[in-house]
Amino acid sequence: MKNNKLRKMILIAILGSIGTILMQFNFPLPALPAFLKIDFGEIPAVLAVMTMGPVGGIAVELIKNIMHWFMSGSPTGVPVGEIANFTTGVLFIMPIYWIFKRFQNTKGLAAGLIAGTVAMAVGMSILNYVLFLPMYTYFLNMPVMSGDALYSMIVLGILPFNLIKGIMLLAVSLLLFKSMERWIIQQRTQLSA
């Protein structure tokens, strides 16, 4: 039992570190707001949620974002971007866990990834409208977005960005699962024993 806890902690730390590195290689998408950047830092959290469950996935997301904040800083002084990224990651991985737990195969993972993409896109559109965009404007002393400008930012920027990001994460996750399926099943069995 003690050995399994140590293995989980080590695996979470390794996956969190890989997520931090992947988060550094971010890039904007043309025709979308420049502050929205794609990264593949959610992939280690997807592996963690498949092997260790939701606590492992959330811990990887937390480590990744804390380390990114320490390494990169924040233009607002407050880690608004990292909090938003953490929330995005949790919204993405939780449906994966619920569906993959029931159907532990490629179809189950694909269904979970699709549900995660929808949850991330819709959830972050709402949260950006209510919380994150107002936080950015407050901490950066920018004029408050409202009305049509805010609606356009959400519908034409945030929503398509998260859908595109989810589709890219879906493709990479499915490719990784095909090559790592034995390892994932082995880790899941050993860590739950």
JSON list of C-alpha atoms in Angstrom, two decimals:
[
{"chain": "A", "resi": 1, "resn": "MET", "atom": "CA", "xyz": [0.00, 0.00, 0.00]},
{"chain": "A", "resi": 2, "resn": "LYS", "atom": "CA", "xyz": [2.76, 2.44, 0.94]},
{"chain": "A", "resi": 3, "resn": "ASN", "atom": "CA", "xyz": [4.64, 1.50, -2.21]},
{"chain": "A", "resi": 4, "resn": "ASN", "atom": "CA", "xyz": [1.58, 2.29, -4.38]},
{"chain": "A", "resi": 5, "resn": "LYS", "atom": "CA", "xyz": [1.18, 5.73, -2.80]},
{"chain": "A", "resi": 6, "resn": "LEU", "atom": "CA", "xyz": [4.82, 6.50, -3.50]},
{"chain": "A", "resi": 7, "resn": "ARG", "atom": "CA", "xyz": [4.49, 5.26, -7.10]},
{"chain": "A", "resi": 8, "resn": "LYS", "atom": "CA", "xyz": [1.40, 7.44, -7.59]},
{"chain": "A", "resi": 9, "resn": "MET", "atom": "CA", "xyz": [3.18, 10.50, -6.20]},
{"chain": "A", "resi": 10, "resn": "ILE", "atom": "CA", "xyz": [6.20, 9.90, -8.44]},
{"chain": "A", "resi": 11, "resn": "LEU", "atom": "CA", "xyz": [4.01, 9.35, -11.50]},
{"chain": "A", "resi": 12, "resn": "ILE", "atom": "CA", "xyz": [1.99, 12.50, -10.75]},
{"chain": "A", "resi": 13, "resn": "ALA", "atom": "CA", "xyz": [5.21, 14.51, -10.36]},
{"chain": "A", "resi": 14, "resn": "ILE", "atom": "CA", "xyz": [6.63, 13.16, -13.62]},
{"chain": "A", "resi": 15, "resn": "LEU", "atom": "CA", "xyz": [3.40, 13.77, -15.56]},
{"chain": "A", "resi": 16, "resn": "GLY", "atom": "CA", "xyz": [3.06, 17.25, -14.02]},
{"chain": "A", "resi": 17, "resn": "SER", "atom": "CA", "xyz": [6.62, 18.08, -15.11]},
{"chain": "A", "resi": 18, "resn": "ILE", "atom": "CA", "xyz": [5.98, 16.80, -18.64]},
{"chain": "A", "resi": 19, "resn": "GLY", "atom": "CA", "xyz": [2.78, 18.88, -18.72]},
{"chain": "A", "resi": 20, "resn": "THR", "atom": "CA", "xyz": [4.77, 21.97, -17.70]},
{"chain": "A", "resi": 21, "resn": "ILE", "atom": "CA", "xyz": [7.28, 21.41, -20.49]},
{"chain": "A", "resi": 22, "resn": "LEU", "atom": "CA", "xyz": [4.51, 20.84, -23.04]},
{"chain": "A", "resi": 23, "resn": "MET", "atom": "CA", "xyz": [2.79, 24.01, -21.83]},
{"chain": "A", "resi": 24, "resn": "GLN", "atom": "CA", "xyz": [5.92, 26.03, -22.71]},
{"chain": "A", "resi": 25, "resn": "PHE", "atom": "CA", "xyz": [5.53, 25.09, -26.39]},
{"chain": "A", "resi": 26, "resn": "ASN", "atom": "CA", "xyz": [2.33, 27.04, -26.92]},
{"chain": "A", "resi": 27, "resn": "PHE", "atom": "CA", "xyz": [1.23, 28.80, -30.08]},
{"chain": "A", "resi": 28, "resn": "PRO", "atom": "CA", "xyz": [-1.66, 31.06, -31.14]},
{"chain": "A", "resi": 29, "resn": "LEU", "atom": "CA", "xyz": [-4.07, 30.16, -33.90]},
{"chain": "A", "resi": 30, "resn": "PRO", "atom": "CA", "xyz": [-4.52, 32.54, -36.82]},
{"chain": "A", "resi": 31, "resn": "ALA", "atom": "CA", "xyz": [-7.78, 34.53, -36.88]},
{"chain": "A", "resi": 32, "resn": "LEU", "atom": "CA", "xyz": [-8.31, 34.04, -33.12]},
{"chain": "A", "resi": 33, "resn": "PRO", "atom": "CA", "xyz": [-7.29, 36.39, -30.28]},
{"chain": "A", "resi": 34, "resn": "ALA", "atom": "CA", "xyz": [-3.51, 36.24, -29.71]},
{"chain": "A", "resi": 35, "resn": "PHE", "atom": "CA", "xyz": [-3.81, 35.65, -25.96]},
{"chain": "A", "resi": 36, "resn": "LEU", "atom": "CA", "xyz": [-5.47, 32.28, -26.63]},
{"chain": "A", "resi": 37, "resn": "LYS", "atom": "CA", "xyz": [-2.66, 29.77, -27.15]},
{"chain": "A", "resi": 38, "resn": "ILE", "atom": "CA", "xyz": [-2.79, 26.05, -27.90]},
{"chain": "A", "resi": 39, "resn": "ASP", "atom": "CA", "xyz": [-0.57, 23.74, -25.88]},
{"chain": "A", "resi": 40, "resn": "PHE", "atom": "CA", "xyz": [-0.56, 20.01, -25.29]},
{"chain": "A", "resi": 41, "resn": "GLY", "atom": "CA", "xyz": [-0.09, 20.21, -21.51]},
{"chain": "A", "resi": 42, "resn": "GLU", "atom": "CA", "xyz": [-3.42, 18.41, -20.95]},
{"chain": "A", "resi": 43, "resn": "ILE", "atom": "CA", "xyz": [-2.10, 15.15, -22.46]},
{"chain": "A", "resi": 44, "resn": "PRO", "atom": "CA", "xyz": [-0.23, 14.06, -19.26]},
{"chain": "A", "resi": 45, "resn": "ALA", "atom": "CA", "xyz": [-3.39, 14.82, -17.25]},
{"chain": "A", "resi": 46, "resn": "VAL", "atom": "CA", "xyz": [-5.38, 12.58, -19.61]},
{"chain": "A", "resi": 47, "resn": "LEU", "atom": "CA", "xyz": [-2.85, 9.79, -18.97]},
{"chain": "A", "resi": 48, "resn": "ALA", "atom": "CA", "xyz": [-3.08, 10.44, -15.22]},
{"chain": "A", "resi": 49, "resn": "VAL", "atom": "CA", "xyz": [-6.87, 10.31, -15.17]},
{"chain": "A", "resi": 50, "resn": "MET", "atom": "CA", "xyz": [-6.83, 7.02, -17.10]},
{"chain": "A", "resi": 51, "resn": "THR", "atom": "CA", "xyz": [-4.25, 5.40, -14.81]},
{"chain": "A", "resi": 52, "resn": "MET", "atom": "CA", "xyz": [-4.92, 6.97, -11.39]},
{"chain": "A", "resi": 53, "resn": "GLY", "atom": "CA", "xyz": [-8.38, 8.49, -11.54]},
{"chain": "A", "resi": 54, "resn": "PRO", "atom": "CA", "xyz": [-9.61, 12.06, -11.08]},
{"chain": "A", "resi": 55, "resn": "VAL", "atom": "CA", "xyz": [-7.35, 12.97, -8.15]},
{"chain": "A", "resi": 56, "resn": "GLY", "atom": "CA", "xyz": [-4.26, 12.07, -10.19]},
{"chain": "A", "resi": 57, "resn": "GLY", "atom": "CA", "xyz": [-5.47, 14.06, -13.20]},
{"chain": "A", "resi": 58, "resn": "ILE", "atom": "CA", "xyz": [-6.35, 17.12, -11.13]},
{"chain": "A", "resi": 59, "resn": "ALA", "atom": "CA", "xyz": [-3.00, 16.92, -9.29]},
{"chain": "A", "resi": 60, "resn": "VAL", "atom": "CA", "xyz": [-1.14, 16.86, -12.63]},
{"chain": "A", "resi": 61, "resn": "GLU", "atom": "CA", "xyz": [-3.13, 19.91, -13.80]},
{"chain": "A", "resi": 62, "resn": "LEU", "atom": "CA", "xyz": [-2.35, 21.73, -10.53]},
{"chain": "A", "resi": 63, "resn": "ILE", "atom": "CA", "xyz": [1.40, 20.95, -10.63]},
{"chain": "A", "resi": 64, "resn": "LYS", "atom": "CA", "xyz": [1.62, 21.92, -14.30]},
{"chain": "A", "resi": 65, "resn": "ASN", "atom": "CA", "xyz": [-0.01, 25.31, -13.75]},
{"chain": "A", "resi": 66, "resn": "ILE", "atom": "CA", "xyz": [1.84, 26.18, -10.54]},
{"chain": "A", "resi": 67, "resn": "MET", "atom": "CA", "xyz": [5.18, 25.34, -12.17]},
{"chain": "A", "resi": 68, "resn": "HIS", "atom": "CA", "xyz": [4.25, 27.31, -15.29]},
{"chain": "A", "resi": 69, "resn": "TRP", "atom": "CA", "xyz": [3.35, 30.35, -13.18]},
{"chain": "A", "resi": 70, "resn": "PHE", "atom": "CA", "xyz": [6.68, 30.18, -11.32]},
{"chain": "A", "resi": 71, "resn": "MET", "atom": "CA", "xyz": [8.62, 29.77, -14.58]},
{"chain": "A", "resi": 72, "resn": "SER", "atom": "CA", "xyz": [6.77, 32.30, -16.76]},
{"chain": "A", "resi": 73, "resn": "GLY", "atom": "CA", "xyz": [5.11, 34.72, -14.39]},
{"chain": "A", "resi": 74, "resn": "SER", "atom": "CA", "xyz": [1.90, 36.53, -15.22]},
{"chain": "A", "resi": 75, "resn": "PRO", "atom": "CA", "xyz": [1.29, 39.92, -16.86]},
{"chain": "A", "resi": 76, "resn": "THR", "atom": "CA", "xyz": [-1.43, 40.62, -14.29]},
{"chain": "A", "resi": 77, "resn": "GLY", "atom": "CA", "xyz": [0.67, 39.64, -11.26]},
{"chain": "A", "resi": 78, "resn": "VAL", "atom": "CA", "xyz": [-2.13, 37.24, -10.42]},
{"chain": "A", "resi": 79, "resn": "PRO", "atom": "CA", "xyz": [-2.10, 33.84, -12.15]},
{"chain": "A", "resi": 80, "resn": "VAL", "atom": "CA", "xyz": [-5.40, 34.41, -13.98]},
{"chain": "A", "resi": 81, "resn": "GLY", "atom": "CA", "xyz": [-4.20, 32.53, -17.07]},
{"chain": "A", "resi": 82, "resn": "GLU", "atom": "CA", "xyz": [-3.01, 29.59, -15.00]},
{"chain": "A", "resi": 83, "resn": "ILE", "atom": "CA", "xyz": [-6.27, 29.46, -13.04]},
{"chain": "A", "resi": 84, "resn": "ALA", "atom": "CA", "xyz": [-8.17, 29.50, -16.34]},
{"chain": "A", "resi": 85, "resn": "ASN", "atom": "CA", "xyz": [-5.88, 26.78, -17.76]},
{"chain": "A", "resi": 86, "resn": "PHE", "atom": "CA", "xyz": [-6.36, 24.65, -14.64]},
{"chain": "A", "resi": 87, "resn": "THR", "atom": "CA", "xyz": [-10.13, 25.04, -14.91]},
{"chain": "A", "resi": 88, "resn": "THR", "atom": "CA", "xyz": [-9.98, 24.19, -18.63]},
{"chain": "A", "resi": 89, "resn": "GLY", "atom": "CA", "xyz": [-7.98, 21.05, -17.87]},
{"chain": "A", "resi": 90, "resn": "VAL", "atom": "CA", "xyz": [-10.35, 19.87, -15.14]},
{"chain": "A", "resi": 91, "resn": "LEU", "atom": "CA", "xyz": [-13.38, 20.47, -17.38]},
{"chain": "A", "resi": 92, "resn": "PHE", "atom": "CA", "xyz": [-11.64, 18.44, -20.09]},
{"chain": "A", "resi": 93, "resn": "ILE", "atom": "CA", "xyz": [-10.43, 15.45, -18.04]},
{"chain": "A", "resi": 94, "resn": "MET", "atom": "CA", "xyz": [-13.43, 14.78, -15.78]},
{"chain": "A", "resi": 95, "resn": "PRO", "atom": "CA", "xyz": [-15.77, 13.54, -18.55]},
{"chain": "A", "resi": 96, "resn": "ILE", "atom": "CA", "xyz": [-12.89, 11.40, -19.84]},
{"chain": "A", "resi": 97, "resn": "TYR", "atom": "CA", "xyz": [-12.60, 9.76, -16.42]},
{"chain": "A", "resi": 98, "resn": "TRP", "atom": "CA", "xyz": [-16.34, 9.11, -16.05]},
{"chain": "A", "resi": 99, "resn": "ILE", "atom": "CA", "xyz": [-16.74, 7.57, -19.50]},
{"chain": "A", "resi": 100, "resn": "PHE", "atom": "CA", "xyz": [-13.37, 5.77, -19.69]},
{"chain": "A", "resi": 101, "resn": "LYS", "atom": "CA", "xyz": [-13.96, 4.21, -16.26]},
{"chain": "A", "resi": 102, "resn": "ARG", "atom": "CA", "xyz": [-17.06, 2.52, -17.66]},
{"chain": "A", "resi": 103, "resn": "PHE", "atom": "CA", "xyz": [-15.72, 1.67, -21.15]},
{"chain": "A", "resi": 104, "resn": "GLN", "atom": "CA", "xyz": [-11.98, 1.05, -20.95]},
{"chain": "A", "resi": 105, "resn": "ASN", "atom": "CA", "xyz": [-11.27, 0.86, -24.67]},
{"chain": "A", "resi": 106, "resn": "THR", "atom": "CA", "xyz": [-10.62, 3.15, -27.62]},
{"chain": "A", "resi": 107, "resn": "LYS", "atom": "CA", "xyz": [-14.32, 3.89, -28.15]},
{"chain": "A", "resi": 108, "resn": "GLY", "atom": "CA", "xyz": [-14.74, 4.76, -24.47]},
{"chain": "A", "resi": 109, "resn": "LEU", "atom": "CA", "xyz": [-11.75, 7.07, -24.62]},
{"chain": "A", "resi": 110, "resn": "ALA", "atom": "CA", "xyz": [-13.01, 8.70, -27.83]},
{"chain": "A", "resi": 111, "resn": "ALA", "atom": "CA", "xyz": [-16.45, 9.26, -26.27]},
{"chain": "A", "resi": 112, "resn": "GLY", "atom": "CA", "xyz": [-14.81, 10.72, -23.15]},
{"chain": "A", "resi": 113, "resn": "LEU", "atom": "CA", "xyz": [-12.61, 13.02, -25.23]},
{"chain": "A", "resi": 114, "resn": "ILE", "atom": "CA", "xyz": [-15.60, 14.26, -27.22]},
{"chain": "A", "resi": 115, "resn": "ALA", "atom": "CA", "xyz": [-17.56, 14.89, -24.01]},
{"chain": "A", "resi": 116, "resn": "GLY", "atom": "CA", "xyz": [-14.49, 16.58, -22.51]},
{"chain": "A", "resi": 117, "resn": "THR", "atom": "CA", "xyz": [-14.14, 18.83, -25.54]},
{"chain": "A", "resi": 118, "resn": "VAL", "atom": "CA", "xyz": [-17.79, 19.89, -25.33]},
{"chain": "A", "resi": 119, "resn": "ALA", "atom": "CA", "xyz": [-17.58, 20.43, -21.55]},
{"chain": "A", "resi": 120, "resn": "MET", "atom": "CA", "xyz": [-14.38, 22.46, -21.95]},
{"chain": "A", "resi": 121, "resn": "ALA", "atom": "CA", "xyz": [-15.73, 24.61, -24.81]},
{"chain": "A", "resi": 122, "resn": "VAL", "atom": "CA", "xyz": [-19.10, 25.36, -23.20]},
{"chain": "A", "resi": 123, "resn": "GLY", "atom": "CA", "xyz": [-17.77, 25.64, -19.64]},
{"chain": "A", "resi": 124, "resn": "MET", "atom": "CA", "xyz": [-14.93, 27.98, -20.56]},
{"chain": "A", "resi": 125, "resn": "SER", "atom": "CA", "xyz": [-17.22, 30.14, -22.69]},
{"chain": "A", "resi": 126, "resn": "ILE", "atom": "CA", "xyz": [-19.47, 30.67, -19.67]},
{"chain": "A", "resi": 127, "resn": "LEU", "atom": "CA", "xyz": [-16.59, 31.09, -17.21]},
{"chain": "A", "resi": 128, "resn": "ASN", "atom": "CA", "xyz": [-14.79, 33.55, -19.48]},
{"chain": "A", "resi": 129, "resn": "TYR", "atom": "CA", "xyz": [-17.98, 35.59, -19.81]},
{"chain": "A", "resi": 130, "resn": "VAL", "atom": "CA", "xyz": [-18.65, 35.61, -16.06]},
{"chain": "A", "resi": 131, "resn": "LEU", "atom": "CA", "xyz": [-15.20, 35.41, -14.48]},
{"chain": "A", "resi": 132, "resn": "PHE", "atom": "CA", "xyz": [-11.94, 35.23, -16.41]},
{"chain": "A", "resi": 133, "resn": "LEU", "atom": "CA", "xyz": [-12.31, 38.08, -18.94]},
{"chain": "A", "resi": 134, "resn": "PRO", "atom": "CA", "xyz": [-13.54, 40.48, -16.23]},
{"chain": "A", "resi": 135, "resn": "MET", "atom": "CA", "xyz": [-10.57, 39.40, -14.06]},
{"chain": "A", "resi": 136, "resn": "TYR", "atom": "CA", "xyz": [-8.11, 40.13, -16.89]},
{"chain": "A", "resi": 137, "resn": "THR", "atom": "CA", "xyz": [-9.59, 43.55, -17.57]},
{"chain": "A", "resi": 138, "resn": "TYR", "atom": "CA", "xyz": [-9.57, 44.39, -13.86]},
{"chain": "A", "resi": 139, "resn": "PHE", "atom": "CA", "xyz": [-5.98, 43.32, -13.18]},
{"chain": "A", "resi": 140, "resn": "LEU", "atom": "CA", "xyz": [-4.62, 44.86, -16.40]},
{"chain": "A", "resi": 141, "resn": "ASN", "atom": "CA", "xyz": [-6.57, 48.11, -15.89]},
{"chain": "A", "resi": 142, "resn": "MET", "atom": "CA", "xyz": [-8.16, 47.76, -19.31]},
{"chain": "A", "resi": 143, "resn": "PRO", "atom": "CA", "xyz": [-11.60, 49.06, -20.28]},
{"chain": "A", "resi": 144, "resn": "VAL", "atom": "CA", "xyz": [-14.32, 46.61, -19.32]},
{"chain": "A", "resi": 145, "resn": "MET", "atom": "CA", "xyz": [-15.69, 44.54, -22.19]},
{"chain": "A", "resi": 146, "resn": "SER", "atom": "CA", "xyz": [-19.44, 44.40, -22.38]},
{"chain": "A", "resi": 147, "resn": "GLY", "atom": "CA", "xyz": [-22.33, 43.94, -24.77]},
{"chain": "A", "resi": 148, "resn": "ASP", "atom": "CA", "xyz": [-21.49, 43.03, -28.35]},
{"chain": "A", "resi": 149, "resn": "ALA", "atom": "CA", "xyz": [-17.71, 43.12, -27.82]},
{"chain": "A", "resi": 150, "resn": "LEU", "atom": "CA", "xyz": [-17.87, 40.58, -25.00]},
{"chain": "A", "resi": 151, "resn": "TYR", "atom": "CA", "xyz": [-20.37, 38.41, -26.87]},
{"chain": "A", "resi": 152, "resn": "SER", "atom": "CA", "xyz": [-18.18, 38.45, -29.99]},
{"chain": "A", "resi": 153, "resn": "MET", "atom": "CA", "xyz": [-15.09, 37.57, -27.97]},
{"chain": "A", "resi": 154, "resn": "ILE", "atom": "CA", "xyz": [-16.86, 34.54, -26.49]},
{"chain": "A", "resi": 155, "resn": "VAL", "atom": "CA", "xyz": [-18.67, 33.30, -29.61]},
{"chain": "A", "resi": 156, "resn": "LEU", "atom": "CA", "xyz": [-16.01, 34.12, -32.23]},
{"chain": "A", "resi": 157, "resn": "GLY", "atom": "CA", "xyz": [-12.89, 33.62, -30.09]},
{"chain": "A", "resi": 158, "resn": "ILE", "atom": "CA", "xyz": [-13.14, 31.51, -26.95]},
{"chain": "A", "resi": 159, "resn": "LEU", "atom": "CA", "xyz": [-15.70, 28.92, -28.11]},
{"chain": "A", "resi": 160, "resn": "PRO", "atom": "CA", "xyz": [-13.99, 28.04, -31.44]},
{"chain": "A", "resi": 161, "resn": "PHE", "atom": "CA", "xyz": [-10.57, 28.09, -29.76]},
{"chain": "A", "resi": 162, "resn": "ASN", "atom": "CA", "xyz": [-11.62, 25.51, -27.16]},
{"chain": "A", "resi": 163, "resn": "LEU", "atom": "CA", "xyz": [-13.32, 23.35, -29.79]},
{"chain": "A", "resi": 164, "resn": "ILE", "atom": "CA", "xyz": [-10.16, 23.36, -31.94]},
{"chain": "A", "resi": 165, "resn": "LYS", "atom": "CA", "xyz": [-7.97, 22.69, -28.90]},
{"chain": "A", "resi": 166, "resn": "GLY", "atom": "CA", "xyz": [-10.22, 19.81, -27.86]},
{"chain": "A", "resi": 167, "resn": "ILE", "atom": "CA", "xyz": [-10.12, 18.25, -31.32]},
{"chain": "A", "resi": 168, "resn": "MET", "atom": "CA", "xyz": [-6.32, 18.48, -31.38]},
{"chain": "A", "resi": 169, "resn": "LEU", "atom": "CA", "xyz": [-6.07, 16.94, -27.89]},
{"chain": "A", "resi": 170, "resn": "LEU", "atom": "CA", "xyz": [-8.52, 14.23, -28.95]},
{"chain": "A", "resi": 171, "resn": "ALA", "atom": "CA", "xyz": [-6.36, 13.24, -31.94]},
{"chain": "A", "resi": 172, "resn": "VAL", "atom": "CA", "xyz": [-3.11, 13.17, -29.95]},
{"chain": "A", "resi": 173, "resn": "SER", "atom": "CA", "xyz": [-4.70, 11.30, -27.02]},
{"chain": "A", "resi": 174, "resn": "LEU", "atom": "CA", "xyz": [-6.14, 8.61, -29.28]},
{"chain": "A", "resi": 175, "resn": "LEU", "atom": "CA", "xyz": [-2.79, 8.13, -31.03]},
{"chain": "A", "resi": 176, "resn": "LEU", "atom": "CA", "xyz": [-1.01, 7.86, -27.67]},
{"chain": "A", "resi": 177, "resn": "PHE", "atom": "CA", "xyz": [-3.61, 5.45, -26.33]},
{"chain": "A", "resi": 178, "resn": "LYS", "atom": "CA", "xyz": [-3.12, 3.09, -29.26]},
{"chain": "A", "resi": 179, "resn": "SER", "atom": "CA", "xyz": [0.63, 2.94, -28.59]},
{"chain": "A", "resi": 180, "resn": "MET", "atom": "CA", "xyz": [0.43, 3.00, -24.76]},
{"chain": "A", "resi": 181, "resn": "GLU", "atom": "CA", "xyz": [-2.68, 0.90, -24.10]},
{"chain": "A", "resi": 182, "resn": "ARG", "atom": "CA", "xyz": [-0.78, -1.97, -22.44]},
{"chain": "A", "resi": 183, "resn": "TRP", "atom": "CA", "xyz": [1.16, 0.43, -20.20]},
{"chain": "A", "resi": 184, "resn": "ILE", "atom": "CA", "xyz": [-2.02, 2.29, -19.20]},
{"chain": "A", "resi": 185, "resn": "ILE", "atom": "CA", "xyz": [-3.83, -0.94, -18.31]},
{"chain": "A", "resi": 186, "resn": "GLN", "atom": "CA", "xyz": [-0.76, -2.22, -16.43]},
{"chain": "A", "resi": 187, "resn": "GLN", "atom": "CA", "xyz": [-0.41, 1.02, -14.43]},
{"chain": "A", "resi": 188, "resn": "ARG", "atom": "CA", "xyz": [-4.12, 1.11, -13.67]},
{"chain": "A", "resi": 189, "resn": "THR", "atom": "CA", "xyz": [-4.02, -2.49, -12.38]},
{"chain": "A", "resi": 190, "resn": "GLN", "atom": "CA", "xyz": [-0.85, -2.04, -10.32]},
{"chain": "A", "resi": 191, "resn": "LEU", "atom": "CA", "xyz": [-1.82, 1.31, -8.81]},
{"chain": "A", "resi": 192, "resn": "SER", "atom": "CA", "xyz": [-5.30, 0.16, -7.82]},
{"chain": "A", "resi": 193, "resn": "ALA", "atom": "CA", "xyz": [-4.05, -3.05, -6.14]}
]
